[in-house]
């Protein structure tokens, strides 16, 4: 598996109200696992569950005790990480710095 490397076309944005970290880039729905597995490794997370359907991927991750959702929706072509509580948002802020450092 290739290590995750952010591309120049990939960008990230934090949304504290939605408790999310948006990941914008060229992500192929049919090859989501090839994108997500190196991403999860780069973020030093552990995959707990993987779910997928006709138009959506949803993985549950663990980062040092914080549960994080990794989501991708085909029709909206959107990918994001999310946490449940406001107190956990700082974890997403930290993960954003990891993604930026992978450029």
mmCIF file of C-alpha atoms in Angstrom:
data_model
loop_
_atom_site.group_PDB
_atom_site.id
_atom_site.type_symbol
_atom_site.label_atom_id
_atom_site.label_comp_id
_atom_site.label_asym_id
_atom_site.label_seq_id
_atom_site.Cartn_x
_atom_site.Cartn_y
_atom_site.Cartn_z
ATOM 1 C CA UNK A 1 0.000 0.000 0.000
ATOM 2 C CA UNK A 2 1.345 3.412 -0.965
ATOM 3 C CA UNK A 3 1.735 5.970 1.823
ATOM 4 C CA UNK A 4 -0.790 8.792 1.850
ATOM 5 C CA UNK A 5 0.415 11.910 0.113
ATOM 6 C CA UNK A 6 -1.754 14.977 -0.188
ATOM 7 C CA UNK A 7 -1.838 16.364 -3.704
ATOM 8 C CA UNK A 8 -1.775 19.992 -4.769
ATOM 9 C CA UNK A 9 -5.443 19.712 -5.735
ATOM 10 C CA UNK A 10 -6.405 18.416 -2.292
ATOM 11 C CA UNK A 11 -7.488 20.874 0.371
ATOM 12 C CA UNK A 12 -8.958 20.731 3.828
ATOM 13 C CA UNK A 13 -11.362 22.893 5.775
ATOM 14 C CA UNK A 14 -12.490 22.724 9.377
ATOM 15 C CA UNK A 15 -16.085 23.456 10.386
ATOM 16 C CA UNK A 16 -16.481 23.733 14.138
ATOM 17 C CA UNK A 17 -20.292 23.994 13.991
ATOM 18 C CA UNK A 18 -20.527 20.715 12.056
ATOM 19 C CA UNK A 19 -17.649 19.197 14.063
ATOM 20 C CA UNK A 20 -16.032 18.166 10.790
ATOM 21 C CA UNK A 21 -12.907 18.311 8.676
ATOM 22 C CA UNK A 22 -13.765 18.406 4.962
ATOM 23 C CA UNK A 23 -11.341 16.759 2.548
ATOM 24 C CA UNK A 24 -11.689 18.069 -1.003
ATOM 25 C CA UNK A 25 -9.845 16.366 -3.820
ATOM 26 C CA UNK A 26 -9.998 13.826 -6.581
ATOM 27 C CA UNK A 27 -11.466 10.828 -4.713
ATOM 28 C CA UNK A 28 -12.789 7.875 -6.703
ATOM 29 C CA UNK A 29 -15.821 6.208 -5.092
ATOM 30 C CA UNK A 30 -14.942 2.786 -6.540
ATOM 31 C CA UNK A 31 -11.358 3.082 -5.288
ATOM 32 C CA UNK A 32 -12.217 4.605 -1.914
ATOM 33 C CA UNK A 33 -10.324 1.975 0.068
ATOM 34 C CA UNK A 34 -7.140 2.745 -1.901
ATOM 35 C CA UNK A 35 -7.557 6.392 -0.831
ATOM 36 C CA UNK A 36 -8.800 5.814 2.723
ATOM 37 C CA UNK A 37 -6.371 3.144 3.944
ATOM 38 C CA UNK A 38 -3.216 5.282 3.482
ATOM 39 C CA UNK A 39 -5.127 8.291 4.856
ATOM 40 C CA UNK A 40 -6.015 6.371 8.017
ATOM 41 C CA UNK A 41 -2.407 5.235 8.371
ATOM 42 C CA UNK A 42 -1.125 8.816 7.906
ATOM 43 C CA UNK A 43 -3.465 9.992 10.639
ATOM 44 C CA UNK A 44 -2.306 7.155 12.911
ATOM 45 C CA UNK A 45 -5.884 5.965 13.356
ATOM 46 C CA UNK A 46 -7.265 2.469 13.744
ATOM 47 C CA UNK A 47 -10.231 1.282 11.678
ATOM 48 C CA UNK A 48 -13.010 -0.102 13.875
ATOM 49 C CA UNK A 49 -15.762 -0.614 11.281
ATOM 50 C CA UNK A 50 -16.285 -0.210 7.540
ATOM 51 C CA UNK A 51 -19.707 0.276 5.993
ATOM 52 C CA UNK A 52 -20.622 1.048 2.415
ATOM 53 C CA UNK A 53 -23.675 1.234 0.251
ATOM 54 C CA UNK A 54 -24.688 2.185 -3.248
ATOM 55 C CA UNK A 55 -23.520 5.796 -2.849
ATOM 56 C CA UNK A 56 -21.730 6.088 0.490
ATOM 57 C CA UNK A 57 -18.699 4.874 2.423
ATOM 58 C CA UNK A 58 -18.618 5.248 6.191
ATOM 59 C CA UNK A 59 -15.759 4.088 8.374
ATOM 60 C CA UNK A 60 -15.485 4.392 12.127
ATOM 61 C CA UNK A 61 -11.973 5.187 13.316
ATOM 62 C CA UNK A 62 -10.234 5.446 16.655
ATOM 63 C CA UNK A 63 -7.582 8.069 17.318
ATOM 64 C CA UNK A 64 -6.136 7.776 20.817
ATOM 65 C CA UNK A 65 -9.548 7.015 22.308
ATOM 66 C CA UNK A 66 -11.541 9.485 20.211
ATOM 67 C CA UNK A 67 -14.073 7.973 17.808
ATOM 68 C CA UNK A 68 -13.980 9.600 14.388
ATOM 69 C CA UNK A 69 -16.234 9.056 11.405
ATOM 70 C CA UNK A 70 -14.706 8.969 7.928
ATOM 71 C CA UNK A 71 -17.443 9.587 5.364
ATOM 72 C CA UNK A 72 -17.632 9.791 1.590
ATOM 73 C CA UNK A 73 -20.789 10.424 -0.435
ATOM 74 C CA UNK A 74 -20.688 9.761 -4.158
ATOM 75 C CA UNK A 75 -23.462 12.083 -5.359
ATOM 76 C CA UNK A 76 -22.165 15.061 -3.441
ATOM 77 C CA UNK A 77 -18.546 14.041 -4.093
ATOM 78 C CA UNK A 78 -17.738 14.985 -0.503
ATOM 79 C CA UNK A 79 -15.418 13.404 2.020
ATOM 80 C CA UNK A 80 -15.115 14.393 5.651
ATOM 81 C CA UNK A 81 -13.993 13.379 9.107
ATOM 82 C CA UNK A 82 -16.355 14.019 12.001
ATOM 83 C CA UNK A 83 -16.485 13.794 15.771
ATOM 84 C CA UNK A 84 -19.508 13.678 18.063
ATOM 85 C CA UNK A 85 -18.767 16.315 20.692
ATOM 86 C CA UNK A 86 -17.471 19.881 20.740
ATOM 87 C CA UNK A 87 -14.706 18.819 23.136
ATOM 88 C CA UNK A 88 -13.346 16.414 20.503
ATOM 89 C CA UNK A 89 -13.058 19.072 17.783
ATOM 90 C CA UNK A 90 -9.465 19.781 18.798
ATOM 91 C CA UNK A 91 -8.629 16.260 17.578
ATOM 92 C CA UNK A 92 -9.782 17.265 14.078
ATOM 93 C CA UNK A 93 -7.668 20.425 14.321
ATOM 94 C CA UNK A 94 -4.645 18.273 15.108
ATOM 95 C CA UNK A 95 -5.417 15.824 12.286
ATOM 96 C CA UNK A 96 -5.666 18.769 9.873
ATOM 97 C CA UNK A 97 -2.071 19.700 10.752
ATOM 98 C CA UNK A 98 -0.995 16.137 9.948
ATOM 99 C CA UNK A 99 -2.691 16.331 6.564
ATOM 100 C CA UNK A 100 -1.094 19.685 5.787
ATOM 101 C CA UNK A 101 2.339 18.329 6.714
ATOM 102 C CA UNK A 102 1.912 15.456 4.230
ATOM 103 C CA UNK A 103 2.090 17.837 1.248
#
